[in-house]
C-alpha cells in the first residue's frame, strides 16, 4: 500500500535493527483516514473468504481492525492482555511472549464471543515472530473455530513470523513489508 509506505518512510523511526516506532499515525496518535483506507485494502482481500468475525489484540490492532470490521459489516472482538491467569471458566487464555516488552502475558478471550462455526480474520498492527498470531490460533482452535486469515499492517519480513505462519498454511496479507531496519534505514520488500 503506497500511502502506508510513504508514511512509514516519512514518520517511522527505527529504534534499532528490530523495532520500528510509528507513534504519529498508528501506535499513539491515530490517523483515522489512513486506518479507513487500510480497512478498504483488508476488505478487498478477505471479503470472499466467508469471514464471520475480526479478532484483534489490544491495543494497537484496534484501529485498523475496527475500520476493517466496519467495512466488512461483521463484529470485531478485542483479545485482552491479562497479566496473569484468571480462575474463570467463561474465558479461555493462553500465554504469549510480547516482542516489544520481552515479557509474557495471558491472551484472554471470553467464550461468549466465539462459536465453533466462526471463521476468524486476525488483524494486527505488526508481525514480528508470530507469537501473537500463534496465541490467537491456540484460542480459536481450542474452541473448534477456524483462523481463516491474517491481515497485518506492517510486517517485518526479516523476522520469522511470516515463514512460521505460512508453513502452517495461513493466508497472510501484509500492507507494508519491511526487509531491513536500522538507525535511519527503512527498506521494503520488492
Ligand atoms: P509477534 O507476536 O509477531 O512477535 O509481534 C507482534 C506484536 O508485537 C504486535 O502485536 C505489536 O504490537 C508488537 N510489535 C512487534 N514488532 C513491533 C515493532 O517493530 N513496533 C511496534 N510498535 N510494535 C511491534
PDB file of C-alpha atoms and ligand atoms in Angstrom:
ATOM      1  CA  UNK A   1       0.000   0.000   0.000  1.00  0.00           C
ATOM      2  CA  UNK A   2       1.809   3.046  -1.344  1.00  0.00           C
ATOM      3  CA  UNK A   3       0.406   5.653   1.068  1.00  0.00           C
ATOM      4  CA  UNK A   4       1.352   3.487   4.057  1.00  0.00           C
ATOM      5  CA  UNK A   5       4.922   3.015   2.822  1.00  0.00           C
ATOM      6  CA  UNK A   6       5.200   6.778   2.336  1.00  0.00           C
ATOM      7  CA  UNK A   7       4.056   7.444   5.900  1.00  0.00           C
ATOM      8  CA  UNK A   8       6.441   4.828   7.283  1.00  0.00           C
ATOM      9  CA  UNK A   9       9.360   6.459   5.439  1.00  0.00           C
ATOM     10  CA  UNK A  10       8.356   9.999   6.446  1.00  0.00           C
ATOM     11  CA  UNK A  11       7.351   9.384  10.054  1.00  0.00           C
ATOM     12  CA  UNK A  12       8.687   5.970  11.080  1.00  0.00           C
ATOM     13  CA  UNK A  13      11.618   5.760  13.401  1.00  0.00           C
ATOM     14  CA  UNK A  14      13.743   2.628  13.753  1.00  0.00           C
ATOM     15  CA  UNK A  15      14.708   2.273  17.412  1.00  0.00           C
ATOM     16  CA  UNK A  16      17.267  -0.354  16.429  1.00  0.00           C
ATOM     17  CA  UNK A  17      17.548  -3.217  13.902  1.00  0.00           C
ATOM     18  CA  UNK A  18      14.403  -4.859  15.290  1.00  0.00           C
ATOM     19  CA  UNK A  19      11.812  -2.299  16.380  1.00  0.00           C
ATOM     20  CA  UNK A  20      10.029   0.381  14.366  1.00  0.00           C
ATOM     21  CA  UNK A  21       8.100   3.188  16.028  1.00  0.00           C
ATOM     22  CA  UNK A  22       5.130   4.632  14.172  1.00  0.00           C
ATOM     23  CA  UNK A  23       3.566   6.592  17.017  1.00  0.00           C
ATOM     24  CA  UNK A  24       2.405   9.501  14.852  1.00  0.00           C
ATOM     25  CA  UNK A  25      -0.197   7.561  12.828  1.00  0.00           C
ATOM     26  CA  UNK A  26      -0.711   4.055  14.256  1.00  0.00           C
ATOM     27  CA  UNK A  27       0.503   3.368  17.788  1.00  0.00           C
ATOM     28  CA  UNK A  28      -0.148   6.572  19.732  1.00  0.00           C
ATOM     29  CA  UNK A  29      -1.746   9.286  17.592  1.00  0.00           C
ATOM     30  CA  UNK A  30      -4.026   7.537  15.104  1.00  0.00           C
ATOM     31  CA  UNK A  31      -4.691   8.728  11.549  1.00  0.00           C
ATOM     32  CA  UNK A  32      -8.269   7.513  11.206  1.00  0.00           C
ATOM     33  CA  UNK A  33      -8.437   8.314   7.482  1.00  0.00           C
ATOM     34  CA  UNK A  34      -5.393   6.144   6.868  1.00  0.00           C
ATOM     35  CA  UNK A  35      -6.950   3.447   9.072  1.00  0.00           C
ATOM     36  CA  UNK A  36     -10.120   3.621   6.958  1.00  0.00           C
ATOM     37  CA  UNK A  37      -8.028   3.167   3.782  1.00  0.00           C
ATOM     38  CA  UNK A  38      -6.269   0.236   5.437  1.00  0.00           C
ATOM     39  CA  UNK A  39      -9.706  -1.252   6.154  1.00  0.00           C
ATOM     40  CA  UNK A  40     -10.543  -0.917   2.463  1.00  0.00           C
ATOM     41  CA  UNK A  41      -7.488  -2.953   1.473  1.00  0.00           C
ATOM     42  CA  UNK A  42      -8.183  -5.698   4.023  1.00  0.00           C
ATOM     43  CA  UNK A  43     -11.842  -5.848   2.995  1.00  0.00           C
ATOM     44  CA  UNK A  44     -10.911  -6.166  -0.680  1.00  0.00           C
ATOM     45  CA  UNK A  45      -8.524  -9.031   0.014  1.00  0.00           C
ATOM     46  CA  UNK A  46     -10.592 -11.006   2.536  1.00  0.00           C
ATOM     47  CA  UNK A  47     -14.202 -10.275   1.573  1.00  0.00           C
ATOM     48  CA  UNK A  48     -14.924 -13.541  -0.261  1.00  0.00           C
ATOM     49  CA  UNK A  49     -13.449 -15.869   2.328  1.00  0.00           C
ATOM     50  CA  UNK A  50     -16.528 -16.343   4.498  1.00  0.00           C
ATOM     51  CA  UNK A  51     -15.100 -14.439   7.480  1.00  0.00           C
ATOM     52  CA  UNK A  52     -17.608 -14.101  10.342  1.00  0.00           C
ATOM     53  CA  UNK A  53     -15.579 -12.094  12.912  1.00  0.00           C
ATOM     54  CA  UNK A  54     -12.492  -9.969  13.159  1.00  0.00           C
ATOM     55  CA  UNK A  55     -10.190 -10.558  16.096  1.00  0.00           C
ATOM     56  CA  UNK A  56      -7.506  -8.170  17.225  1.00  0.00           C
ATOM     57  CA  UNK A  57      -5.248  -7.752  20.231  1.00  0.00           C
ATOM     58  CA  UNK A  58      -5.349  -4.716  22.474  1.00  0.00           C
ATOM     59  CA  UNK A  59      -4.356  -2.030  21.924  1.00  0.00           C
ATOM     60  CA  UNK A  60      -2.644  -1.098  18.661  1.00  0.00           C
ATOM     61  CA  UNK A  61      -4.540  -3.539  16.449  1.00  0.00           C
ATOM     62  CA  UNK A  62      -7.882  -1.980  17.385  1.00  0.00           C
ATOM     63  CA  UNK A  63      -7.919   0.972  14.964  1.00  0.00           C
ATOM     64  CA  UNK A  64      -7.194  -0.974  11.741  1.00  0.00           C
ATOM     65  CA  UNK A  65      -9.363  -3.904  12.913  1.00  0.00           C
ATOM     66  CA  UNK A  66     -12.333  -1.647  13.690  1.00  0.00           C
ATOM     67  CA  UNK A  67     -12.157   0.028  10.272  1.00  0.00           C
ATOM     68  CA  UNK A  68     -11.992  -3.366   8.571  1.00  0.00           C
ATOM     69  CA  UNK A  69     -14.914  -4.739  10.604  1.00  0.00           C
ATOM     70  CA  UNK A  70     -16.959  -1.647   9.779  1.00  0.00           C
ATOM     71  CA  UNK A  71     -16.377  -2.087   6.056  1.00  0.00           C
ATOM     72  CA  UNK A  72     -16.950  -5.850   6.099  1.00  0.00           C
ATOM     73  CA  UNK A  73     -20.038  -5.360   8.268  1.00  0.00           C
ATOM     74  CA  UNK A  74     -19.030  -8.026  10.784  1.00  0.00           C
ATOM     75  CA  UNK A  75     -18.239  -7.867  14.527  1.00  0.00           C
ATOM     76  CA  UNK A  76     -14.796  -7.110  15.949  1.00  0.00           C
ATOM     77  CA  UNK A  77     -13.563  -8.770  19.148  1.00  0.00           C
ATOM     78  CA  UNK A  78     -10.618  -7.371  21.120  1.00  0.00           C
ATOM     79  CA  UNK A  79      -8.496 -10.029  22.792  1.00  0.00           C
ATOM     80  CA  UNK A  80      -7.230  -8.792  26.144  1.00  0.00           C
ATOM     81  CA  UNK A  81      -3.747  -8.931  27.565  1.00  0.00           C
ATOM     82  CA  UNK A  82      -4.105 -10.009  31.213  1.00  0.00           C
ATOM     83  CA  UNK A  83      -1.056 -10.045  33.472  1.00  0.00           C
ATOM     84  CA  UNK A  84      -1.928 -13.497  34.899  1.00  0.00           C
ATOM     85  CA  UNK A  85      -4.291 -16.458  34.569  1.00  0.00           C
ATOM     86  CA  UNK A  86      -7.801 -15.914  35.868  1.00  0.00           C
ATOM     87  CA  UNK A  87      -9.912 -18.605  37.543  1.00  0.00           C
ATOM     88  CA  UNK A  88     -12.947 -18.173  35.345  1.00  0.00           C
ATOM     89  CA  UNK A  89     -14.468 -20.917  33.221  1.00  0.00           C
ATOM     90  CA  UNK A  90     -16.108 -18.373  30.923  1.00  0.00           C
ATOM     91  CA  UNK A  91     -12.804 -17.305  29.379  1.00  0.00           C
ATOM     92  CA  UNK A  92     -10.019 -19.082  27.553  1.00  0.00           C
ATOM     93  CA  UNK A  93      -6.412 -17.997  27.949  1.00  0.00           C
ATOM     94  CA  UNK A  94      -3.014 -18.750  26.505  1.00  0.00           C
ATOM     95  CA  UNK A  95       0.434 -17.410  27.361  1.00  0.00           C
ATOM     96  CA  UNK A  96       2.049 -15.190  24.729  1.00  0.00           C
ATOM     97  CA  UNK A  97       5.512 -13.671  24.700  1.00  0.00           C
ATOM     98  CA  UNK A  98       5.465  -9.954  23.930  1.00  0.00           C
ATOM     99  CA  UNK A  99       8.023  -8.949  21.299  1.00  0.00           C
ATOM    100  CA  UNK A 100       8.268  -5.322  22.375  1.00  0.00           C
ATOM    101  CA  UNK A 101       8.114  -5.797  26.163  1.00  0.00           C
ATOM    102  CA  UNK A 102      10.105  -9.038  26.298  1.00  0.00           C
ATOM    103  CA  UNK A 103       7.694 -10.457  28.883  1.00  0.00           C
ATOM    104  CA  UNK A 104       4.712 -12.818  28.903  1.00  0.00           C
ATOM    105  CA  UNK A 105       1.016 -12.015  29.132  1.00  0.00           C
ATOM    106  CA  UNK A 106      -2.174 -14.064  29.131  1.00  0.00           C
ATOM    107  CA  UNK A 107      -4.098 -13.554  25.897  1.00  0.00           C
ATOM    108  CA  UNK A 108      -7.721 -13.693  27.039  1.00  0.00           C
ATOM    109  CA  UNK A 109     -10.991 -14.288  25.187  1.00  0.00           C
ATOM    110  CA  UNK A 110     -14.497 -14.586  26.572  1.00  0.00           C
ATOM    111  CA  UNK A 111     -16.167 -17.768  25.303  1.00  0.00           C
ATOM    112  CA  UNK A 112     -19.329 -15.681  24.771  1.00  0.00           C
ATOM    113  CA  UNK A 113     -17.772 -14.020  21.735  1.00  0.00           C
ATOM    114  CA  UNK A 114     -16.784 -17.044  19.669  1.00  0.00           C
ATOM    115  CA  UNK A 115     -18.520 -20.195  18.479  1.00  0.00           C
ATOM    116  CA  UNK A 116     -17.382 -23.340  16.666  1.00  0.00           C
ATOM    117  CA  UNK A 117     -18.889 -22.042  13.430  1.00  0.00           C
ATOM    118  CA  UNK A 118     -16.763 -18.880  13.367  1.00  0.00           C
ATOM    119  CA  UNK A 119     -14.210 -18.139  10.650  1.00  0.00           C
ATOM    120  CA  UNK A 120     -11.854 -15.599  12.146  1.00  0.00           C
ATOM    121  CA  UNK A 121      -9.743 -12.928  10.487  1.00  0.00           C
ATOM    122  CA  UNK A 122      -6.929 -11.675  12.732  1.00  0.00           C
ATOM    123  CA  UNK A 123      -5.912  -8.051  12.132  1.00  0.00           C
ATOM    124  CA  UNK A 124      -2.805  -6.770  13.928  1.00  0.00           C
ATOM    125  CA  UNK A 125      -0.520  -3.750  13.657  1.00  0.00           C
ATOM    126  CA  UNK A 126       2.821  -5.604  13.366  1.00  0.00           C
ATOM    127  CA  UNK A 127       4.101  -9.079  12.564  1.00  0.00           C
ATOM    128  CA  UNK A 128       7.486  -9.960  14.064  1.00  0.00           C
ATOM    129  CA  UNK A 129       7.994 -13.500  15.379  1.00  0.00           C
ATOM    130  CA  UNK A 130       4.376 -14.536  15.017  1.00  0.00           C
ATOM    131  CA  UNK A 131       3.869 -15.163  18.753  1.00  0.00           C
ATOM    132  CA  UNK A 132       0.673 -13.121  18.985  1.00  0.00           C
ATOM    133  CA  UNK A 133      -0.851 -14.819  15.912  1.00  0.00           C
ATOM    134  CA  UNK A 134       0.076 -18.264  17.237  1.00  0.00           C
ATOM    135  CA  UNK A 135      -1.615 -17.354  20.529  1.00  0.00           C
ATOM    136  CA  UNK A 136      -4.776 -16.388  18.647  1.00  0.00           C
ATOM    137  CA  UNK A 137      -4.579 -19.696  16.739  1.00  0.00           C
ATOM    138  CA  UNK A 138      -4.456 -21.645  20.032  1.00  0.00           C
ATOM    139  CA  UNK A 139      -7.522 -19.849  21.411  1.00  0.00           C
ATOM    140  CA  UNK A 140      -9.537 -20.138  18.189  1.00  0.00           C
ATOM    141  CA  UNK A 141      -8.678 -23.807  17.624  1.00  0.00           C
ATOM    142  CA  UNK A 142      -9.280 -24.572  21.302  1.00  0.00           C
ATOM    143  CA  UNK A 143     -12.910 -23.578  20.748  1.00  0.00           C
ATOM    144  CA  UNK A 144     -13.133 -25.553  17.482  1.00  0.00           C
ATOM    145  CA  UNK A 145     -13.428 -22.448  15.266  1.00  0.00           C
ATOM    146  CA  UNK A 146     -11.098 -21.622  12.344  1.00  0.00           C
ATOM    147  CA  UNK A 147      -8.446 -18.935  11.895  1.00  0.00           C
ATOM    148  CA  UNK A 148      -9.143 -18.189   8.235  1.00  0.00           C
ATOM    149  CA  UNK A 149      -6.698 -15.376   7.531  1.00  0.00           C
ATOM    150  CA  UNK A 150      -4.215 -12.902   8.966  1.00  0.00           C
ATOM    151  CA  UNK A 151      -4.092  -9.226   7.972  1.00  0.00           C
ATOM    152  CA  UNK A 152      -1.035  -7.240   9.061  1.00  0.00           C
ATOM    153  CA  UNK A 153      -0.443  -3.504   8.721  1.00  0.00           C
ATOM    154  CA  UNK A 154       3.370  -3.646   8.960  1.00  0.00           C
ATOM    155  CA  UNK A 155       5.269  -6.900   8.532  1.00  0.00           C
ATOM    156  CA  UNK A 156       8.945  -7.082   9.401  1.00  0.00           C
ATOM    157  CA  UNK A 157       9.825  -9.705   6.818  1.00  0.00           C
ATOM    158  CA  UNK A 158      13.357 -10.186   8.150  1.00  0.00           C
ATOM    159  CA  UNK A 159      11.880 -11.695  11.316  1.00  0.00           C
ATOM    160  CA  UNK A 160      10.485 -15.250  11.262  1.00  0.00           C
ATOM    161  CA  UNK A 161       6.727 -14.659  11.795  1.00  0.00           C
ATOM    162  CA  UNK A 162       5.606 -14.930   8.168  1.00  0.00           C
ATOM    163  CA  UNK A 163       7.600 -18.109   7.485  1.00  0.00           C
ATOM    164  CA  UNK A 164       6.298 -19.836  10.635  1.00  0.00           C
ATOM    165  CA  UNK A 165       2.680 -18.936   9.844  1.00  0.00           C
ATOM    166  CA  UNK A 166       2.983 -19.761   6.123  1.00  0.00           C
ATOM    167  CA  UNK A 167       4.359 -23.194   6.981  1.00  0.00           C
ATOM    168  CA  UNK A 168       1.161 -23.745   8.953  1.00  0.00           C
ATOM    169  CA  UNK A 169      -0.804 -22.885   5.804  1.00  0.00           C
ATOM    170  CA  UNK A 170      -2.083 -19.426   6.767  1.00  0.00           C
ATOM    171  CA  UNK A 171      -3.061 -16.781   4.253  1.00  0.00           C
ATOM    172  CA  UNK A 172      -1.148 -13.662   5.379  1.00  0.00           C
ATOM    173  CA  UNK A 173      -1.809 -10.313   3.747  1.00  0.00           C
ATOM    174  CA  UNK A 174       0.539  -7.505   4.824  1.00  0.00           C
ATOM    175  CA  UNK A 175       0.122  -3.930   3.622  1.00  0.00           C
ATOM    176  CA  UNK A 176       3.786  -2.988   4.074  1.00  0.00           C
ATOM    177  CA  UNK A 177       6.662  -5.453   4.209  1.00  0.00           C
ATOM    178  CA  UNK A 178       9.946  -4.246   5.646  1.00  0.00           C
ATOM    179  CA  UNK A 179      13.107  -6.046   4.588  1.00  0.00           C
ATOM    180  CA  UNK A 180      15.619  -4.053   6.639  1.00  0.00           C
ATOM    181  CA  UNK A 181      15.633  -1.716   9.632  1.00  0.00           C
ATOM    182  CA  UNK A 182      18.424   0.231  11.231  1.00  0.00           C
ATOM    183  CA  UNK A 183      19.057   3.714  12.537  1.00  0.00           C
ATOM    184  CA  UNK A 184      17.915   5.975   9.634  1.00  0.00           C
ATOM    185  CA  UNK A 185      17.322   2.908   7.428  1.00  0.00           C
ATOM    186  CA  UNK A 186      13.910   1.543   6.444  1.00  0.00           C
ATOM    187  CA  UNK A 187      13.805  -0.699   3.363  1.00  0.00           C
ATOM    188  CA  UNK A 188      10.850  -2.552   1.866  1.00  0.00           C
ATOM    189  CA  UNK A 189      10.481  -5.955   0.202  1.00  0.00           C
ATOM    190  CA  UNK A 190      10.251  -5.629  -3.658  1.00  0.00           C
TER     191      UNK A 190
HETATM  192  P1  LIG B   1       4.929 -11.033  17.231  1.00  0.00           P
HETATM  193  O1  LIG B   1       3.889 -11.579  18.151  1.00  0.00           O
HETATM  194  O2  LIG B   1       4.656 -11.271  15.784  1.00  0.00           O
HETATM  195  O3  LIG B   1       6.301 -11.466  17.628  1.00  0.00           O
HETATM  196  O4  LIG B   1       4.916  -9.465  17.446  1.00  0.00           O
HETATM  197  C1  LIG B   1       3.794  -8.739  17.076  1.00  0.00           C
HETATM  198  C2  LIG B   1       3.293  -7.873  18.184  1.00  0.00           C
HETATM  199  O5  LIG B   1       4.364  -7.175  18.828  1.00  0.00           O
HETATM  200  C3  LIG B   1       2.364  -6.837  17.609  1.00  0.00           C
HETATM  201  O6  LIG B   1       1.086  -7.049  18.163  1.00  0.00           O
HETATM  202  C4  LIG B   1       2.940  -5.498  18.025  1.00  0.00           C
HETATM  203  O7  LIG B   1       2.102  -4.884  18.977  1.00  0.00           O
HETATM  204  C5  LIG B   1       4.277  -5.778  18.638  1.00  0.00           C
HETATM  205  N1  LIG B   1       5.404  -5.400  17.752  1.00  0.00           N
HETATM  206  C6  LIG B   1       6.278  -6.247  17.144  1.00  0.00           C
HETATM  207  N2  LIG B   1       7.217  -5.580  16.489  1.00  0.00           N
HETATM  208  C7  LIG B   1       6.939  -4.265  16.651  1.00  0.00           C
HETATM  209  C8  LIG B   1       7.590  -3.067  16.184  1.00  0.00           C
HETATM  210  O8  LIG B   1       8.613  -3.053  15.485  1.00  0.00           O
HETATM  211  N3  LIG B   1       6.990  -1.897  16.555  1.00  0.00           N
HETATM  212  C9  LIG B   1       5.872  -1.837  17.313  1.00  0.00           C
HETATM  213  N4  LIG B   1       5.371  -0.637  17.611  1.00  0.00           N
HETATM  214  N5  LIG B   1       5.250  -2.952  17.782  1.00  0.00           N
HETATM  215  C10 LIG B   1       5.776  -4.157  17.458  1.00  0.00           C
END
